[in-house]
Short mmCIF file of C-alpha atoms in Angstrom, two decimals:
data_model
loop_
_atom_site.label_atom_id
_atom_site.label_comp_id
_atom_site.label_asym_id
_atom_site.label_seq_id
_atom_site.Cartn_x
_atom_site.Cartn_y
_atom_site.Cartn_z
CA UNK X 1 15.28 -35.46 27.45
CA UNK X 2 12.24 -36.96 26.43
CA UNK X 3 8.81 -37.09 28.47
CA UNK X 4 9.17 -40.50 29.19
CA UNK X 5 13.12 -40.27 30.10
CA UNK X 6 11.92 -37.83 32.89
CA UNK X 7 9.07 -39.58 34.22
CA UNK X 8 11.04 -42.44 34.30
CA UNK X 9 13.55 -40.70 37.26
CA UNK X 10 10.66 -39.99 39.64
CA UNK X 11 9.33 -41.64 42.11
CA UNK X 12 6.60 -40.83 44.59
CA UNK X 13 7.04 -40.86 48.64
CA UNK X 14 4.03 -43.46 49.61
CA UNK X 15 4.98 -43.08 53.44
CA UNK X 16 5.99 -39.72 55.40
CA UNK X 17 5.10 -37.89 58.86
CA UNK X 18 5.21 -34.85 57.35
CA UNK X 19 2.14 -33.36 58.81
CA UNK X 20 3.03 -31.45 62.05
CA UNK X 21 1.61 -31.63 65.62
CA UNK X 22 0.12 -34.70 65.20
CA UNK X 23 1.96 -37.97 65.80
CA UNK X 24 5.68 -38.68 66.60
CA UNK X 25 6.61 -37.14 62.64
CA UNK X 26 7.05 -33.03 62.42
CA UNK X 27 6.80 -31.25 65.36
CA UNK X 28 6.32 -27.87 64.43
CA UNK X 29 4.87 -26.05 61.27
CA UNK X 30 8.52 -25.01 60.06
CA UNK X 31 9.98 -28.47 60.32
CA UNK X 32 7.39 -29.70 57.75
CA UNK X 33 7.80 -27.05 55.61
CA UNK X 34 11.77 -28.46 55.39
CA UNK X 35 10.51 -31.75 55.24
CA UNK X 36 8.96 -30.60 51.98
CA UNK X 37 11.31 -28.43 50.34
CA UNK X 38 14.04 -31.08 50.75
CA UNK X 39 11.83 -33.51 49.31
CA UNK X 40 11.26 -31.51 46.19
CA UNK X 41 15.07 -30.81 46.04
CA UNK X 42 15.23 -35.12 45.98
CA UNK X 43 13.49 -34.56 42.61
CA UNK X 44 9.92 -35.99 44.50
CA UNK X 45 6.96 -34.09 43.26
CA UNK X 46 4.45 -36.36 45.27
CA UNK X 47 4.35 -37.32 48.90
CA UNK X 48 1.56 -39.61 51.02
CA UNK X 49 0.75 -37.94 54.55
CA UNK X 50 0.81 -41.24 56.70
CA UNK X 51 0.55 -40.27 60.39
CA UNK X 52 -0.32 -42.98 62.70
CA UNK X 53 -3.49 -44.20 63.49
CA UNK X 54 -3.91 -46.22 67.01
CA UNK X 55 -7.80 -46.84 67.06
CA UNK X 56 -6.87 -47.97 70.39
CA UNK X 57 -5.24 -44.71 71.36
CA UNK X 58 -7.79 -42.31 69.31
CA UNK X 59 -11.02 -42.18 68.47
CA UNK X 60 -11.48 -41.93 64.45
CA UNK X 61 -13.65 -38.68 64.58
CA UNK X 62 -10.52 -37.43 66.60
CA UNK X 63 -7.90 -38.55 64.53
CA UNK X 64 -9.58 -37.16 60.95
CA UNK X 65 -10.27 -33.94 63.37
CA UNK X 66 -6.41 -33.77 63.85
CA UNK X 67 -5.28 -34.59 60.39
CA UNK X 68 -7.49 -32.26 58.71
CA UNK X 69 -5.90 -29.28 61.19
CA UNK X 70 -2.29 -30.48 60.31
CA UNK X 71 -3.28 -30.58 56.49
CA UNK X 72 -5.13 -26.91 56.78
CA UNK X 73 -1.59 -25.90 58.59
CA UNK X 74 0.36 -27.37 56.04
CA UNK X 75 -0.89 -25.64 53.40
CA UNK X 76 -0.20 -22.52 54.73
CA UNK X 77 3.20 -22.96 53.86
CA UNK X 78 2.84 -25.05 51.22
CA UNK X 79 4.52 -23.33 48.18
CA UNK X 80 3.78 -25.48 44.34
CA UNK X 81 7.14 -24.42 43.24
CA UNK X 82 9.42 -25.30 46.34
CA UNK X 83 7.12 -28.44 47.49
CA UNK X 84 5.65 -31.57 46.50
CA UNK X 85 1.97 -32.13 45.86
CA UNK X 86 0.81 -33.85 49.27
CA UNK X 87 -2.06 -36.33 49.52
CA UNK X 88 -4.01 -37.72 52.51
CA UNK X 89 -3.66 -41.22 54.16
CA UNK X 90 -3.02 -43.03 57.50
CA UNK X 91 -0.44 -45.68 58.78
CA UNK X 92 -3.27 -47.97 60.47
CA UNK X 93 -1.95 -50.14 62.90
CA UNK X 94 -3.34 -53.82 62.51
CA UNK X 95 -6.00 -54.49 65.06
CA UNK X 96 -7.38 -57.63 65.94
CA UNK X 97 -10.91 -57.52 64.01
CA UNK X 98 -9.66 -54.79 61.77
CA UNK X 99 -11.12 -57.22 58.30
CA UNK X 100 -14.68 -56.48 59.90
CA UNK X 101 -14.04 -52.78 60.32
CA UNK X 102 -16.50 -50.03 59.04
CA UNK X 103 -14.92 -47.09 58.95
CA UNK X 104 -11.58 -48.45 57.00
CA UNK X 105 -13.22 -46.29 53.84
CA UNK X 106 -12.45 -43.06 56.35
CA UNK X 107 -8.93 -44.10 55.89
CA UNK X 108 -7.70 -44.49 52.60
CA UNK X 109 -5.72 -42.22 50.83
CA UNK X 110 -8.17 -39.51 50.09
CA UNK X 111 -9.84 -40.30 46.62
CA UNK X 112 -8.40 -43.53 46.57
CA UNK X 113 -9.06 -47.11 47.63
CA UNK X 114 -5.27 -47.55 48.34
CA UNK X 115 -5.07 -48.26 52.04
CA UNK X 116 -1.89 -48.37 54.38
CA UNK X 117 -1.47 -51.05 57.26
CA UNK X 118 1.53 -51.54 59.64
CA UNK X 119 1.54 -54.49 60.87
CA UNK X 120 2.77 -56.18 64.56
CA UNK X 121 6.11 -56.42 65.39
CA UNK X 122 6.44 -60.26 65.87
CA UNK X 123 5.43 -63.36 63.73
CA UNK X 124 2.27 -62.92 62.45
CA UNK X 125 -0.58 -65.33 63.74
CA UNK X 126 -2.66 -67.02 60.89
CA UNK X 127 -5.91 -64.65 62.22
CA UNK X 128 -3.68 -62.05 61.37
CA UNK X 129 -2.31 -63.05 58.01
CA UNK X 130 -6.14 -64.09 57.11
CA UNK X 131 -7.15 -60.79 58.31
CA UNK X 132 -5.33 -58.85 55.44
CA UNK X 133 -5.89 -61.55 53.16
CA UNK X 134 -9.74 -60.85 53.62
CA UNK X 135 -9.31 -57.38 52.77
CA UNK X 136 -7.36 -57.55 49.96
CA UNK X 137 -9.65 -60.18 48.25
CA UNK X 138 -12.99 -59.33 49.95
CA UNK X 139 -13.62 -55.75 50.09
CA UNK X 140 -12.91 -52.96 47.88
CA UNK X 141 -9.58 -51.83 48.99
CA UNK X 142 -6.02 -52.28 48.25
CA UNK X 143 -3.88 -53.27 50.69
CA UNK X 144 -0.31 -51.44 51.17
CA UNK X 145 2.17 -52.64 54.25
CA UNK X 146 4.12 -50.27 55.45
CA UNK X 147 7.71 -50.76 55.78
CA UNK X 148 7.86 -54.33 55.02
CA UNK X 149 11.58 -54.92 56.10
CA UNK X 150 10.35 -54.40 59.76
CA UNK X 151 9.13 -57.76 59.54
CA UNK X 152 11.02 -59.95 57.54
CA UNK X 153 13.06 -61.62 60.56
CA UNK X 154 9.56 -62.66 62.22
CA UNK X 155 8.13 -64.18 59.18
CA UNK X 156 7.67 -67.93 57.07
CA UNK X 157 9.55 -67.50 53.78
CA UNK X 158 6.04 -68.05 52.31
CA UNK X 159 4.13 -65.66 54.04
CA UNK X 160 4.78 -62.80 51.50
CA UNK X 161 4.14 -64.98 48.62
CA UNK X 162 1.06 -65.48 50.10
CA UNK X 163 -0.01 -61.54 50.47
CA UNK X 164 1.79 -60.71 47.14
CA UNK X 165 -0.78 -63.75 45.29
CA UNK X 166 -3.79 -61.74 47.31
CA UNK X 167 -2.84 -58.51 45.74
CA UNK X 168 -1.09 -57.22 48.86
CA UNK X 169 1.17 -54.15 47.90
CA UNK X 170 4.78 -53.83 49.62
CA UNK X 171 6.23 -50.48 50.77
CA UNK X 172 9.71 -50.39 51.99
CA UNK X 173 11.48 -47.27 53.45
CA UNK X 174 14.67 -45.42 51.55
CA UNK X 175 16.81 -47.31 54.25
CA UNK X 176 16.61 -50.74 53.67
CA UNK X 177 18.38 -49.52 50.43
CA UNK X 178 20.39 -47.62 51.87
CA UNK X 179 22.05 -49.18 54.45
CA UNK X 180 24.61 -51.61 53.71
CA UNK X 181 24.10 -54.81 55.40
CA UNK X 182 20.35 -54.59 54.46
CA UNK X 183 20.75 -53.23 50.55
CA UNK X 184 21.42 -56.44 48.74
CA UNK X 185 18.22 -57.83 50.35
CA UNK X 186 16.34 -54.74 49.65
CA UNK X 187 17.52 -55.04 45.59
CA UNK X 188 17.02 -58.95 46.03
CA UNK X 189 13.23 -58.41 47.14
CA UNK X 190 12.77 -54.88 44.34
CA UNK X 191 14.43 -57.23 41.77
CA UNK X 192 11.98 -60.15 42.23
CA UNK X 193 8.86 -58.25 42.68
CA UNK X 194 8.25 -58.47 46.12
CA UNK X 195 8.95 -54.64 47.06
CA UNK X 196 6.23 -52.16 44.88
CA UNK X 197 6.95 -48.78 45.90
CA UNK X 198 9.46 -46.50 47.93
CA UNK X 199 8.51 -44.38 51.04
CA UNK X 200 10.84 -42.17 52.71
CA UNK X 201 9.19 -42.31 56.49
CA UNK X 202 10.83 -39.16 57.34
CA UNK X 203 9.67 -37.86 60.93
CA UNK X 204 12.02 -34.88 60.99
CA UNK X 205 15.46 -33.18 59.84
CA UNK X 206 17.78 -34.84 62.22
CA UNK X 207 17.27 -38.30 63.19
CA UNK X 208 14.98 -39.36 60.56
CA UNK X 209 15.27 -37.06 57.44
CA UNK X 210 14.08 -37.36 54.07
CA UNK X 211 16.82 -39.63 52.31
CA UNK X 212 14.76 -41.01 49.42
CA UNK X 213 16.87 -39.43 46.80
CA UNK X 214 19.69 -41.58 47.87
CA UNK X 215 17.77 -44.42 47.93
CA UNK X 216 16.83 -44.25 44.24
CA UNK X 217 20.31 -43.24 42.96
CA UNK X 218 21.00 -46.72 44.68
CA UNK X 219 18.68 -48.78 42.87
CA UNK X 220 19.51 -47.03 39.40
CA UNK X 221 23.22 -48.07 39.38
CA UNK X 222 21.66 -51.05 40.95
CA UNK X 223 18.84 -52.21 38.97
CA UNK X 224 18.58 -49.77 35.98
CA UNK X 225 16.17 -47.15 35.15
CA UNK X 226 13.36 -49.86 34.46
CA UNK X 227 13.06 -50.35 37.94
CA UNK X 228 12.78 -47.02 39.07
CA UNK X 229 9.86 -46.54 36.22
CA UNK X 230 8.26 -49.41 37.40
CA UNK X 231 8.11 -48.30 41.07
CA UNK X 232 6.41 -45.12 39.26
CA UNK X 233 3.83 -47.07 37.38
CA UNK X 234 2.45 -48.61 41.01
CA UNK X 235 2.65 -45.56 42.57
CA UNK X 236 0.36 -44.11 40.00
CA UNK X 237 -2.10 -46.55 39.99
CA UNK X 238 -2.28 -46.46 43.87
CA UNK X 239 -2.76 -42.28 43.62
CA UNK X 240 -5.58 -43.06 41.04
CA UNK X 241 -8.21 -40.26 41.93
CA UNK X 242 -6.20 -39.15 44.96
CA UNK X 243 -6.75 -35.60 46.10
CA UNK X 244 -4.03 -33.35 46.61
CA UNK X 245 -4.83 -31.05 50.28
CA UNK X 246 -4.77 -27.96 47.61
CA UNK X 247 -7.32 -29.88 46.05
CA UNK X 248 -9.85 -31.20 49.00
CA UNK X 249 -11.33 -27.74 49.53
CA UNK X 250 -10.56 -26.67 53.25
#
């Protein structure tokens, strides 16, 4: 199999809560280290760290304070043969003023300008949908929303034309793939460009376990292998410069 053939069959998790102790994802320092040797099993050699951000639960100062411990925990048990490579990031949740806010550089993916947002749960208000626009044209960041088929009921048929013209990237979870009544419009929305990369969301090895191998055997017999390479080639460009936590030096 060629280089290309086999790069071709990856894809990278952009959204996981596989850091433990910090947010509603791993709760304990041997869950995570499951979390990650099933994801290498998946065939997934990169995973984004995206716990949850509430900068009106937690202080930013507090919240770096808290990832970095996870991260230094992590690797502890981190072994290069049985795990992915993890990287650094944040699911932000959209606050009101959050286009104006100076510490969003604290927040990327670390090394990266590629910047996670989950947005409200109901139909978004114009501030809102200007607020991300802003971003994505105004500043130096690029804009990822996190699991986008949260939304979709809420939401003007335009409105994601809209973000996708701004440069707005989409992340959808292994889920919307997977289950049945919401696959076809999960391959409807990867088909026509309006889905750019795959995230697993896994919180634990029960309820909400790492399933993102299914998902891409799913859009392969779906969609072909163009697809999945694709998905790869945004991925990479979103990782550009990203630090690994073997990498950052702790």
């Amino acid at each position: 199999m060629s280089e290309t053939e086999t790069r071709s069959r990856r894809v990278i998790d952009f959204h996981s809560h596989v850091l433990p102790n910090i947010d509603d994802g791993s709760s304990s320092l041997e869950m995570s280290r499951e979390i990650m040797e099933e994801t290498r099993r998946q065939k997934v050699k990169k995973m984004v760290a995206t716990p949850h951000f509430y900068p009106d639960r937690m202080s930013l100062d507090i919240f770096l304070s808290k990832r970095e411990k996870a991260a230094k925990a992590l690797l502890s048990v981190h072994d290069i043969d049985t795990c992915p490579s993890i990287f650094l990031g944040a699911e932000i949740a959209y606050y009101e003023g959050i286009g104006d806010s100076p510490f969003l550089g604290d927040l990327t993916i670390v090394g990266t300008n590629s910047l996670m947002i989950e947005m409200p749960f109901h139909k978004w208000s114009g501030k809102e949908i200007s607020e991300i626009l802003s971003i994505s044209l105004c500043s130096p960041f690029t804009v990822i929303l996190a699991h986008i088929e949260r939304y979709l009921n809420w939401q003007d048929p335009d409105t994601i034309n809209r973000l996708l013209d701004a440069g707005v990237f989409i992340q959808s979870n292994a889920e919307f793939f997977i289950e049945k009544e919401t696959r076809n419009k999960a391959l409807s929305m990867l088909k026509d460009a309006q889905i750019h990369i795959l995230g697993s969301d896994t919180h634990n090895t029960d309820t909400r376990p790492q399933r993102i191998g299914e998902a891409k055997a799913i859009i392969k017999d779906s969609l072909g292998e163009g697809v999945i390479e694709n998905m790869l080639y945004h991925s990479k460009t979103l990782l550009d410069g990203a630090l690994s936590i073997d990498q950052m030096g702790f």
